[in-house]
XYZ file of C-alpha atoms in Angstrom:
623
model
C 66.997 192.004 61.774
C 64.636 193.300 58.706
C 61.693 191.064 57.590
C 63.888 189.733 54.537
C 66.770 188.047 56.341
C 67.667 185.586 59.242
C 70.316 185.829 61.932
C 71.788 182.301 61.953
C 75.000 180.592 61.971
C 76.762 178.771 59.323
C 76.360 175.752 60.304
C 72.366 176.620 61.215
C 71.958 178.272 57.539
C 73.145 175.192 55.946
C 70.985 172.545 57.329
C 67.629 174.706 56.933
C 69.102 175.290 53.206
C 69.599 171.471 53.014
C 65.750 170.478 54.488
C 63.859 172.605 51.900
C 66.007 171.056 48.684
C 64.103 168.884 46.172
C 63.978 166.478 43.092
C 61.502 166.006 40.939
C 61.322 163.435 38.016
C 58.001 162.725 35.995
C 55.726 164.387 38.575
C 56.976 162.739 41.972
C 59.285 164.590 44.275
C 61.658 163.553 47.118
C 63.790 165.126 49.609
C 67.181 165.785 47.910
C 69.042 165.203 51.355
C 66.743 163.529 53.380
C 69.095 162.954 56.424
C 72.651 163.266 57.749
C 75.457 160.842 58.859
C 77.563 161.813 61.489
C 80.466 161.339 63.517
C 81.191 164.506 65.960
C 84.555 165.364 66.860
C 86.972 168.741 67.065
C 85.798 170.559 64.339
C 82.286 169.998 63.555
C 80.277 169.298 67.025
C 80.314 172.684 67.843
C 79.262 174.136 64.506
C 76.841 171.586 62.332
C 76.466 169.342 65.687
C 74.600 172.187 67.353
C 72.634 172.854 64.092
C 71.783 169.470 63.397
C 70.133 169.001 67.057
C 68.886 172.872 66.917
C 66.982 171.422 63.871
C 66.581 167.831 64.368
C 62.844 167.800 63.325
C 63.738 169.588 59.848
C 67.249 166.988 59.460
C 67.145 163.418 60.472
C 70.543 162.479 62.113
C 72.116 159.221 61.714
C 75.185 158.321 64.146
C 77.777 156.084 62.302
C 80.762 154.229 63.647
C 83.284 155.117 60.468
C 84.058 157.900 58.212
C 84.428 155.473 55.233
C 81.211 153.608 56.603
C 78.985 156.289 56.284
C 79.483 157.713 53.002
C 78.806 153.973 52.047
C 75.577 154.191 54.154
C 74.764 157.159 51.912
C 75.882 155.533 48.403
C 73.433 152.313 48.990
C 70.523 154.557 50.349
C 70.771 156.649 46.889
C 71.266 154.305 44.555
C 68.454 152.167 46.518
C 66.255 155.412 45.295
C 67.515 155.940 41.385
C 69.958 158.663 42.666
C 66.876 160.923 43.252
C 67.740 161.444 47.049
C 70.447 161.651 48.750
C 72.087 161.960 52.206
C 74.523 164.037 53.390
C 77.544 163.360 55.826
C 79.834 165.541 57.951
C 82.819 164.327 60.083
C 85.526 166.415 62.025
C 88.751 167.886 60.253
C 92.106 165.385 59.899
C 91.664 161.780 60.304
C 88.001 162.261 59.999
C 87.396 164.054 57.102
C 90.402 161.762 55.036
C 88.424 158.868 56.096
C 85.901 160.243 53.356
C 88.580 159.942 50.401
C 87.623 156.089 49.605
C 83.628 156.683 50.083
C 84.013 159.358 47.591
C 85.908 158.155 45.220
C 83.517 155.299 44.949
C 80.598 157.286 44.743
C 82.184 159.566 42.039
C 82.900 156.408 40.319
C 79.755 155.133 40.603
C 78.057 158.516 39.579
C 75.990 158.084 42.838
C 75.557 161.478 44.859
C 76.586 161.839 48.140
C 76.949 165.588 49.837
C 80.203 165.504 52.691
C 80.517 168.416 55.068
C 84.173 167.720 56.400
C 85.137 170.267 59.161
C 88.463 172.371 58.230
C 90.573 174.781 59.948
C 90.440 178.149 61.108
C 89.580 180.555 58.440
C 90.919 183.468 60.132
C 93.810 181.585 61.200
C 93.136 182.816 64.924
C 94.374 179.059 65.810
C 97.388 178.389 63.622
C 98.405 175.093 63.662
C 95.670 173.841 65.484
C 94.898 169.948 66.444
C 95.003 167.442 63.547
C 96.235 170.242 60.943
C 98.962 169.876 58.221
C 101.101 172.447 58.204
C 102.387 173.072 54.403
C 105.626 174.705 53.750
C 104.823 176.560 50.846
C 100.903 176.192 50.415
C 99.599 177.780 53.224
C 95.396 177.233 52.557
C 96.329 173.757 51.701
C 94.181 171.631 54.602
C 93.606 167.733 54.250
C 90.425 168.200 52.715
C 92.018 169.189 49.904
C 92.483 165.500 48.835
C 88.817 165.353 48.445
C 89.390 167.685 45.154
C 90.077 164.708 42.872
C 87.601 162.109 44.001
C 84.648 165.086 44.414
C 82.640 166.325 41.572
C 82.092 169.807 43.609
C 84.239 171.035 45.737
C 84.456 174.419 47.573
C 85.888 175.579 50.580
C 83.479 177.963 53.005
C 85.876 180.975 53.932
C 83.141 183.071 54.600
C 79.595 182.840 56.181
C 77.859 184.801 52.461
C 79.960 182.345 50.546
C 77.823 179.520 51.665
C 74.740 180.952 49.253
C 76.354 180.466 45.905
C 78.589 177.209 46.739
C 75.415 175.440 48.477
C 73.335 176.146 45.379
C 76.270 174.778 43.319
C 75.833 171.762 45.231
C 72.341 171.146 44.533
C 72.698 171.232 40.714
C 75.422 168.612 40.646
C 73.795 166.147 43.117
C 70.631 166.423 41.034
C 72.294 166.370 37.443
C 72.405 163.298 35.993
C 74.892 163.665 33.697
C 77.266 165.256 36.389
C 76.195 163.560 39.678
C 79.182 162.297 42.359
C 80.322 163.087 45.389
C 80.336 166.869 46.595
C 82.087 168.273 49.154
C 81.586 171.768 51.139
C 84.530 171.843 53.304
C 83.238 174.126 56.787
C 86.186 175.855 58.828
C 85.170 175.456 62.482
C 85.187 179.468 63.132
C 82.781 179.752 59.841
C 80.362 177.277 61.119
C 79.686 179.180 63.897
C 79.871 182.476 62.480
C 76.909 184.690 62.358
C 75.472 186.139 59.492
C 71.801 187.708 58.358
C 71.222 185.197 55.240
C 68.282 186.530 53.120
C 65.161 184.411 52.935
C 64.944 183.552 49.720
C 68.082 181.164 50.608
C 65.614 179.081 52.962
C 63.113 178.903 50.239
C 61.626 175.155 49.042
C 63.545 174.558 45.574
C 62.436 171.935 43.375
C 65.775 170.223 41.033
C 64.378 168.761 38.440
C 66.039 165.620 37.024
C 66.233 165.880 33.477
C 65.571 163.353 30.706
C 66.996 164.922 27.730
C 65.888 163.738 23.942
C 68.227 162.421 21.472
C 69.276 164.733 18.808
C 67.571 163.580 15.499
C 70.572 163.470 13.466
C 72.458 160.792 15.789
C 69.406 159.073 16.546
C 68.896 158.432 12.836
C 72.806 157.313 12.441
C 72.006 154.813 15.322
C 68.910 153.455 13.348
C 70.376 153.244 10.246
C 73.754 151.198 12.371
C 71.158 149.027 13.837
C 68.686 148.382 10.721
C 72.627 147.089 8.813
C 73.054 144.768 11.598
C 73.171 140.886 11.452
C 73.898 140.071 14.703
C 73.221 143.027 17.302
C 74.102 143.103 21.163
C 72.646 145.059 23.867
C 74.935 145.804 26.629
C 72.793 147.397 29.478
C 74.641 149.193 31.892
C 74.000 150.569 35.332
C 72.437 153.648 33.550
C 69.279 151.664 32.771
C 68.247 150.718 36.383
C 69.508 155.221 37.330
C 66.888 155.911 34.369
C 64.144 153.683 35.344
C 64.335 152.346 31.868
C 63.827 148.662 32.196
C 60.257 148.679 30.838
C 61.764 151.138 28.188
C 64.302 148.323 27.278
C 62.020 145.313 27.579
C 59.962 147.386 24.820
C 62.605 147.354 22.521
C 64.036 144.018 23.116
C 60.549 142.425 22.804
C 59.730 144.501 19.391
C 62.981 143.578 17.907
C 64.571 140.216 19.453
C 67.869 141.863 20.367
C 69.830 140.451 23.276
C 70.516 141.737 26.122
C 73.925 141.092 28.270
C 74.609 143.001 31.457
C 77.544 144.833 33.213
C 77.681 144.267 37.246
C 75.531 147.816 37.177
C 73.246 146.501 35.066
C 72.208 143.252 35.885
C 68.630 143.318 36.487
C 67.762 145.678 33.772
C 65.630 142.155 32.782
C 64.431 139.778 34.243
C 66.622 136.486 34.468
C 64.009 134.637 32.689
C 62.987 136.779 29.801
C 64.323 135.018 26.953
C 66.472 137.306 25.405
C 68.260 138.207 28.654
C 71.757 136.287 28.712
C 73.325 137.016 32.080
C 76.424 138.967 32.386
C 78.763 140.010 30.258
C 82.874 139.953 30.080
C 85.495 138.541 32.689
C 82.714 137.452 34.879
C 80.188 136.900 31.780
C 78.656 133.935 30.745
C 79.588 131.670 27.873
C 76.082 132.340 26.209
C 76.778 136.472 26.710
C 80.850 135.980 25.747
C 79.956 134.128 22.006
C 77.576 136.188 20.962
C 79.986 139.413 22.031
C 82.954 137.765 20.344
C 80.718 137.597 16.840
C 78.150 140.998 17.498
C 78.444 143.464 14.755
C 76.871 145.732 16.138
C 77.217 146.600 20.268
C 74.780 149.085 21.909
C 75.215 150.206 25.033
C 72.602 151.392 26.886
C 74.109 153.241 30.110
C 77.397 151.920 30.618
C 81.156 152.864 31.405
C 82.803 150.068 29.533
C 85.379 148.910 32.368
C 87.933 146.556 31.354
C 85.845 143.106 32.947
C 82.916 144.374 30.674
C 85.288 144.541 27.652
C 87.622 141.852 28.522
C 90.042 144.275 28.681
C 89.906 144.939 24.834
C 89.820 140.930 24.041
C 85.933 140.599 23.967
C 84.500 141.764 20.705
C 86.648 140.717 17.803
C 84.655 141.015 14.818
C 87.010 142.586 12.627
C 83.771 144.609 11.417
C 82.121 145.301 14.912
C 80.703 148.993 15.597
C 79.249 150.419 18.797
C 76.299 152.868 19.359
C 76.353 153.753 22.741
C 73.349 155.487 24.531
C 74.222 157.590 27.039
C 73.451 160.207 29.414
C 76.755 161.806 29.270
C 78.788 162.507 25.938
C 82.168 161.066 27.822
C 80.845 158.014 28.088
C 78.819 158.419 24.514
C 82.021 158.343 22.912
C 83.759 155.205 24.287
C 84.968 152.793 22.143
C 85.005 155.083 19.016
C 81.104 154.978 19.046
C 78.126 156.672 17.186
C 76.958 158.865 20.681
C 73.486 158.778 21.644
C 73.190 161.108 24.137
C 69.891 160.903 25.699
C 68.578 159.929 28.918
C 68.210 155.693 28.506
C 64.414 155.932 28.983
C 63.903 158.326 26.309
C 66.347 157.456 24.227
C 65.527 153.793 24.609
C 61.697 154.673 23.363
C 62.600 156.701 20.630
C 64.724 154.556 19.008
C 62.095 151.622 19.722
C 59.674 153.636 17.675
C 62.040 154.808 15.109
C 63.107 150.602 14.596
C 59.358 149.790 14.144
C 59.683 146.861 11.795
C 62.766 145.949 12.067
C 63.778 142.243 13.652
C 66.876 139.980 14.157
C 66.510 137.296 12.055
C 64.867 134.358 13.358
C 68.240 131.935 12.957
C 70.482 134.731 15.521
C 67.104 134.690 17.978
C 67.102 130.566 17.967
C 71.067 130.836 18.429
C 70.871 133.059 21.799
C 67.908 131.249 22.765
C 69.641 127.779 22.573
C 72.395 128.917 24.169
C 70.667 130.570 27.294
C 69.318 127.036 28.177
C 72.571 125.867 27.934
C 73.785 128.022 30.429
C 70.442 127.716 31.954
C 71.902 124.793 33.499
C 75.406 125.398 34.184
C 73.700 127.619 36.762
C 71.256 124.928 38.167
C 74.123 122.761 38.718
C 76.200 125.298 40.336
C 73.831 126.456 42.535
C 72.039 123.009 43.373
C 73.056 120.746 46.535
C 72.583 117.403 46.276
C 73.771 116.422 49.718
C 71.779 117.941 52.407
C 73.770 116.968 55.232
C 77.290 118.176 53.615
C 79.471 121.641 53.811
C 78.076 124.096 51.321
C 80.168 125.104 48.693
C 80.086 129.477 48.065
C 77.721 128.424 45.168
C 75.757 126.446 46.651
C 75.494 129.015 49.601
C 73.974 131.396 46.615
C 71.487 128.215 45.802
C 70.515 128.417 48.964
C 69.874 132.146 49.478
C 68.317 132.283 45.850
C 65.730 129.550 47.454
C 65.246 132.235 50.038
C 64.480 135.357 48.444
C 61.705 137.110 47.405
C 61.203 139.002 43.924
C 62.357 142.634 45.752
C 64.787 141.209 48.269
C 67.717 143.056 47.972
C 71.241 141.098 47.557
C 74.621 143.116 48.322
C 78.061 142.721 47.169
C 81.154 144.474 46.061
C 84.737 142.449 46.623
C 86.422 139.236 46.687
C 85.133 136.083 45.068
C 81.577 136.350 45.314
C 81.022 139.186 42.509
C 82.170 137.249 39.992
C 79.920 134.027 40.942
C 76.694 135.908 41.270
C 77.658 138.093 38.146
C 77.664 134.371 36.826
C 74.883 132.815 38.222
C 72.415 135.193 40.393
C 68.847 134.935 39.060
C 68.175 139.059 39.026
C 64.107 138.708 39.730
C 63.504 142.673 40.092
C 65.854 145.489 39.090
C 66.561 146.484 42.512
C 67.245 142.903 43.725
C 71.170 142.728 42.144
C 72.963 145.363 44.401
C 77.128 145.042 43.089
C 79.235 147.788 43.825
C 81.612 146.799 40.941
C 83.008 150.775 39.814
C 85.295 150.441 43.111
C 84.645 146.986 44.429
C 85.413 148.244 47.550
C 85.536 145.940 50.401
C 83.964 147.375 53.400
C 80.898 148.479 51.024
C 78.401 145.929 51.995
C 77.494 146.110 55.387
C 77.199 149.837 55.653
C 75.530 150.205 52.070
C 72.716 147.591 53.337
C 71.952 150.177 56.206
C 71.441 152.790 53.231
C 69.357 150.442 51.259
C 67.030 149.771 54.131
C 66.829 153.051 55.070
C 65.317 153.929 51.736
C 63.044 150.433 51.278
C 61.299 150.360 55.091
C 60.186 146.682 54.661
C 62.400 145.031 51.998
C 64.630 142.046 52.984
C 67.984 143.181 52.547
C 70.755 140.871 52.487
C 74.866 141.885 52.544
C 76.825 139.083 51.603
C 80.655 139.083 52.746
C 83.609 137.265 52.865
C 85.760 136.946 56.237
C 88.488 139.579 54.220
C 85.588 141.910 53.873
C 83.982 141.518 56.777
C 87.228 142.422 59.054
C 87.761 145.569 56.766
C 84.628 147.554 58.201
C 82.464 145.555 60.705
C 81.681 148.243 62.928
C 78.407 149.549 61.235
C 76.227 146.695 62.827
C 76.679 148.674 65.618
C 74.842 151.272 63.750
C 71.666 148.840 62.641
C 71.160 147.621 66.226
C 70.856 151.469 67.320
C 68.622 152.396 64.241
C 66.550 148.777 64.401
C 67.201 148.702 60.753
C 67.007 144.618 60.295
C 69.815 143.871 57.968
C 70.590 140.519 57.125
C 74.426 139.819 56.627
C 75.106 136.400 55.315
C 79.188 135.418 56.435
C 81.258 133.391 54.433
C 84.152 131.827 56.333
C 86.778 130.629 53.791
C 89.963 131.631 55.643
C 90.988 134.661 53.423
C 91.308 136.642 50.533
C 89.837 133.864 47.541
C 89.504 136.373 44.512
C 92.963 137.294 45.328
C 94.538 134.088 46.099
C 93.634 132.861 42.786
C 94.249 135.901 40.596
C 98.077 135.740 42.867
C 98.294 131.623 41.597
C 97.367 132.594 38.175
C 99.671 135.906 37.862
C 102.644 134.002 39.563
C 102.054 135.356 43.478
C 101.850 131.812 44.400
C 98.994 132.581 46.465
C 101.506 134.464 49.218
C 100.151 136.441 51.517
C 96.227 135.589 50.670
C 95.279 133.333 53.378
C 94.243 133.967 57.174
C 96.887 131.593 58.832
C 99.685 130.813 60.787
C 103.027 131.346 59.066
C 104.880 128.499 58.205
C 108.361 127.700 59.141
C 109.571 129.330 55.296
C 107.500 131.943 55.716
C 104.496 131.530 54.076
C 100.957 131.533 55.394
C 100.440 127.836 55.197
C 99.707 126.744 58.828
C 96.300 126.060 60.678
C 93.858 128.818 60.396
C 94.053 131.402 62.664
C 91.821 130.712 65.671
C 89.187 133.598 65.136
C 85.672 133.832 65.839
C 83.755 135.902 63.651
C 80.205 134.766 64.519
C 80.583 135.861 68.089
C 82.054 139.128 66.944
C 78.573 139.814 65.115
C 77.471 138.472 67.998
C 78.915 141.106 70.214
C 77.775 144.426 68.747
C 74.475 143.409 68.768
C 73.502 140.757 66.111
C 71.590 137.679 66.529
C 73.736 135.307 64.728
C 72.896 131.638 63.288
C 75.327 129.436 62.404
C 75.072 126.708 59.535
C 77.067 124.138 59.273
C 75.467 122.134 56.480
C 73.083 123.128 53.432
C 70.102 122.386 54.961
C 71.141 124.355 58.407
C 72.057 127.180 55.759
C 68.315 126.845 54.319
C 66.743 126.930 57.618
C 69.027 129.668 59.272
C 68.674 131.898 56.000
C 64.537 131.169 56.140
C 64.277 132.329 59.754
C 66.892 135.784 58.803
C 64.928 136.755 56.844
C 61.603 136.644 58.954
C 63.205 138.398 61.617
C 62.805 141.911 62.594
C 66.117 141.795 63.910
C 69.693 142.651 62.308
C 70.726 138.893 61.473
C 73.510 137.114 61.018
C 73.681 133.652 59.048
C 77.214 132.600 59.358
C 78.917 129.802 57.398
C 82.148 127.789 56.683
C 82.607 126.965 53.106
C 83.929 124.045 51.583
C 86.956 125.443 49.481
C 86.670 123.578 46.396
C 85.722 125.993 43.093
C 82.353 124.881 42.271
C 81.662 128.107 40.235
C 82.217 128.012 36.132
C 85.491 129.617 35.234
C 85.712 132.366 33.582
C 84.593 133.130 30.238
C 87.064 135.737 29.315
C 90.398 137.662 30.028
C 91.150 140.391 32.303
C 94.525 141.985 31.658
C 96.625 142.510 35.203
C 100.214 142.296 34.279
C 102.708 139.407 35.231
C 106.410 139.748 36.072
C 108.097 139.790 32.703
C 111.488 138.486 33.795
C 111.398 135.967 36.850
C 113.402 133.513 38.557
C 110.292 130.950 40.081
C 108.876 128.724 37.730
C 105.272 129.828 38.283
C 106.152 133.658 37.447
C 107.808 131.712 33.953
C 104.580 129.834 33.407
C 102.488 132.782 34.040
C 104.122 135.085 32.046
C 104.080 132.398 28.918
C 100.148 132.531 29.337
C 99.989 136.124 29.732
C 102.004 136.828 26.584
C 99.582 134.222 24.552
C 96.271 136.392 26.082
C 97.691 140.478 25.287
C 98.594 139.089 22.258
C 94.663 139.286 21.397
C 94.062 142.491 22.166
C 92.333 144.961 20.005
C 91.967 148.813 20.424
C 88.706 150.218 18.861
C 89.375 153.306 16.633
């Protein structure tokens, strides 16, 4: 071996590669993938297993219990950190590596990056068909990874041991780019990983990514002024790009210099403080009435890091002034565009401060700031009601069980969520005291999400509270990664809602025409439905058994008390409560278009349809 290369495997090459990557973003720098997931199995415990303990002081390992799980792990821990770290996760080929399809697509989704180092098949065919391959009639280097293509924002498969120097640098530059950030996947035939090779040492070199903030051009910034100084009644729409930026000081600059309001997507809530006076809550489907007006009369809409999904637009019902324009602000042109828009493509901290300084002067007029204002308070106290408990010794209502946490919580607690009912109340009412406090996995709203994702967020915040709130549905979907916390002592609280089944759904299936079938957790009935008792099943003491202490609440003030003591232990903790049923939450503010059966023989499909046909009727494309 000469002085300028090293004899190592693969698999070896890789992770010393991986522990020498950076990011760097206004002068501080982190480890790019500061640790691995794992699950070992028939295709990569031989290869990146043996690496992985061969340089366990250079990679931290972290065992999961699910495929799905730990790219979840991976999605909270980087978004906990801005997206300016990541992890990295490898599995074994079949069923493992297709267990990553749903963790990437969400992180690709979310623009979160995650790095995934599936195993794959013989690269010199010497084993052909080997355990857990598809065989393809006609596609014969088709392997199941291969459905990580369309849910990846890299993907490359490692035929050769020298191939690994171009495709890992690849890598690198999407995780770190902001503007092209996702999931990434290196798919490793077993025989490669353990292949050989004398890699150069420039490869194992420390590399510093920086994270770009890139300027507006001048010409679009001054066609955004000059759309802003012409408005009358401006909204901000802040987006999950605000909190990725570190922007929220930028945007508090500009709201406080100008009076412009501020509504949030689920990404974005947080981007100010629930209290400032300009911030309205969130906006759309799951918006509030104060954030819904104003967007039904804005002339001008600027959005400041956001995808526009259909609940933020109402799918297309939301902003009807016949006049209204958008100026979007936006990292990357595709999303710059939306809605017919004047782009601003800029990083939202820059872009955010130049066009503060380039509005210097400029203020909504004092009637549209008294308007907002007024109706904040209003809603102000919607939410106090919601969330407030009157009776101490009764059943807590879901709303009142978010009273009750919000009590609880400290200014950088951090609160988890992604699926069923309970996105759309806190999106509602949660009091966002921090921008790291309002954690809603709302691209995907994928349940399973919240359990694992608050092992990634307290991975990256040693010391922050961190609280994952589920439903029973989600909670039975992917339980397995308190397993995972008890082994790592990571102390997770997980706050366990029993309400007997799928609530989001059972009400979206009565208002579509489902009738509710098929949404609840019990017994079938004699006609079939799932009317009877409950089904007799103990989720507390399955916490219980892999590992977690577990309190249970019966009432609001057991709920107070069992949440108070959670969170001062330095154990993973479960509070576990039964919900009174009854909808205590405000409704919702605005549509969301999911199509009804337009012929039908039930009178609730009829009905449904009737009201779906009056709410389509509203919607407008923006051209």
């Amino acid at each position: 071996m000469s002085a300028t290369t090293r004899r190592l495997t693969t698999a070896q090459a890789l992770v010393r590669f991986l522990s020498a990557q950076y990011t760097e973003r206004d002068g501080v720098r982190r480890r790019l993938i500061a640790g691995t997931w794992g699950i070992f199995g028939h295709g990569n415990v031989a290869g990146l297993g043996q690496a992985l303990v061969e340089y366990r002081d250079a990679m931290p390992y972290h065992q999961g219990r699910n495929e799905q799980s730990m790219v979840h792990a991976a999605v909270g821990y980087a978004r906990q950190l801005n997206r300016l770290s990541a992890q990295a996760v490898t599995t074994s080929i079949g069923p493992g590596a297709t267990n990553l399809v749903t963790g990437a697509a969400l992180a690709t989704i979310n623009r979160l990056p995650v790095l995934l180092l599936p195993g794959d098949y013989f690269a010199s065919r010497a084993a052909d068909p080997l355990l857990q391959q598809l065989e393809h009639p006609v596609e014969a280097d088709v392997s199941v990874n291969d459905t990580l293509r369309p849910v990846s924002r890299y993907f490359d498969r490692i035929t050769r041991p020298e191939a690994l120097i171009a495709s890992a640098l690849n890598a690198m530059r999407v995780l770190a780019d902001p503007a092209e950030t996702g999931a990434v996947t290196l798919a490793l035939p077993q025989d490669v990983q353990a292949e050989a090779y004398d890699w150069p040492e420039e490869f194992f070199a420390e590399r510093v990514w920086t994270v770009r903030r890139p300027a507006p051009d001048p010409v679009e910034l001054d066609a955004t002024v000059a759309a802003v100084r012409a408005a009358r009644r401006p909204l901000i729409v802040a987006g999950g790009g605000v909190h990725h930026s570190e922007a929220e000081d930028a945007l508090r600059a500009l709201v406080d210099a100008t009076g412009i309001p501020v509504a949030s997507t689920q990404a974005g809530k947080g981007s100010l403080r629930h209290d400032h006076p300009a911030d309205l809550g969130g906006i759309g489907h799951t918006g509030t009435a104060v954030s819904d007006a104003l967007a039904r009369d804005a002339d001008v809409v600027i959005g400041v890091g956001t995808r526009y999904t259909d609940f933020t637009t109402a799918s297309g019902t939301l902003f009807l002034n016949p006049d209204v324009r958008f100026v979007n602000l936006n990292i990357t042109g595709f999303d710059a565009h939306k809605l017919a828009a004047r782009p601003l493509v800029a990083d939202a901290r820059t872009g955010l401060e130049r066009l503060t300084e380039a509005l210097a002067g400029y203020r909504v007029d004092s009637a549209y700031e008294a308007e907002y204002r007024e109706g904040k308070e209003r809603w102000d106290a919607v939410v106090e009601a919601a969330l407030r408990a009157d009776d101490d010794t009764a059943v807590p209502t879901q709303t009142q069980v978010l009273g009750a946490l919000d009590a609880v919580v400290g200014d950088d607690d951090v609160v988890i969520n992604a699926a069923g009912s309970l996105p759309g109340d806190l999106h509602k009412l949660w009091r966002a005291r921090s921008p790291r406090q309002y954690h809603l996995e709302y691209g995907y709203s994928c349940m399973g999400y919240e359990i694992p994702a608050s092992l990634g967020v307290q991975q990256a915040a040693p010391g922050t509270p961190v609280w994952a709130l589920v439903g029973d549905g989600t909670y039975l979907m992917m339980p397995t990664e308190i397993v995972t916390a008890v082994q790592e002592g990571l102390p997770v609280n997980v706050v366990l809602v029993q309400n007997h089944g799928y609530a989001s759904i059972g009400g979206l299936s009565e208002e579509t025409g489902g009738e509710r079938y098929g949404t609840a957790y019990r017994y079938r009935a004699d006609d079939g439905s799932f009317t009877g008792a409950p089904l007799p099943v103990d989720l507390a003491a399955n916490a219980a058994s892999l590992g977690m202490d577990v309190l249970r609440a019966k009432t609001v003030r057991e709920l107070r008390t069992a949440l108070a003591e959670a969170r001062a232990s330095d154990r993973p903790t479960c509070v576990y409560v039964e919900t009174d049923p009854a909808p205590t939450a405000p409704p919702a503010e605005a549509w969301w278009d999911v199509p009804v059966a337009e012929v039908a023989t039930r009178e609730a499909a009829v009905r449904a349809r009737e009201r779906y046909d009056a709410q389509v009727s509203g919607r407008r494309r923006h051209l």
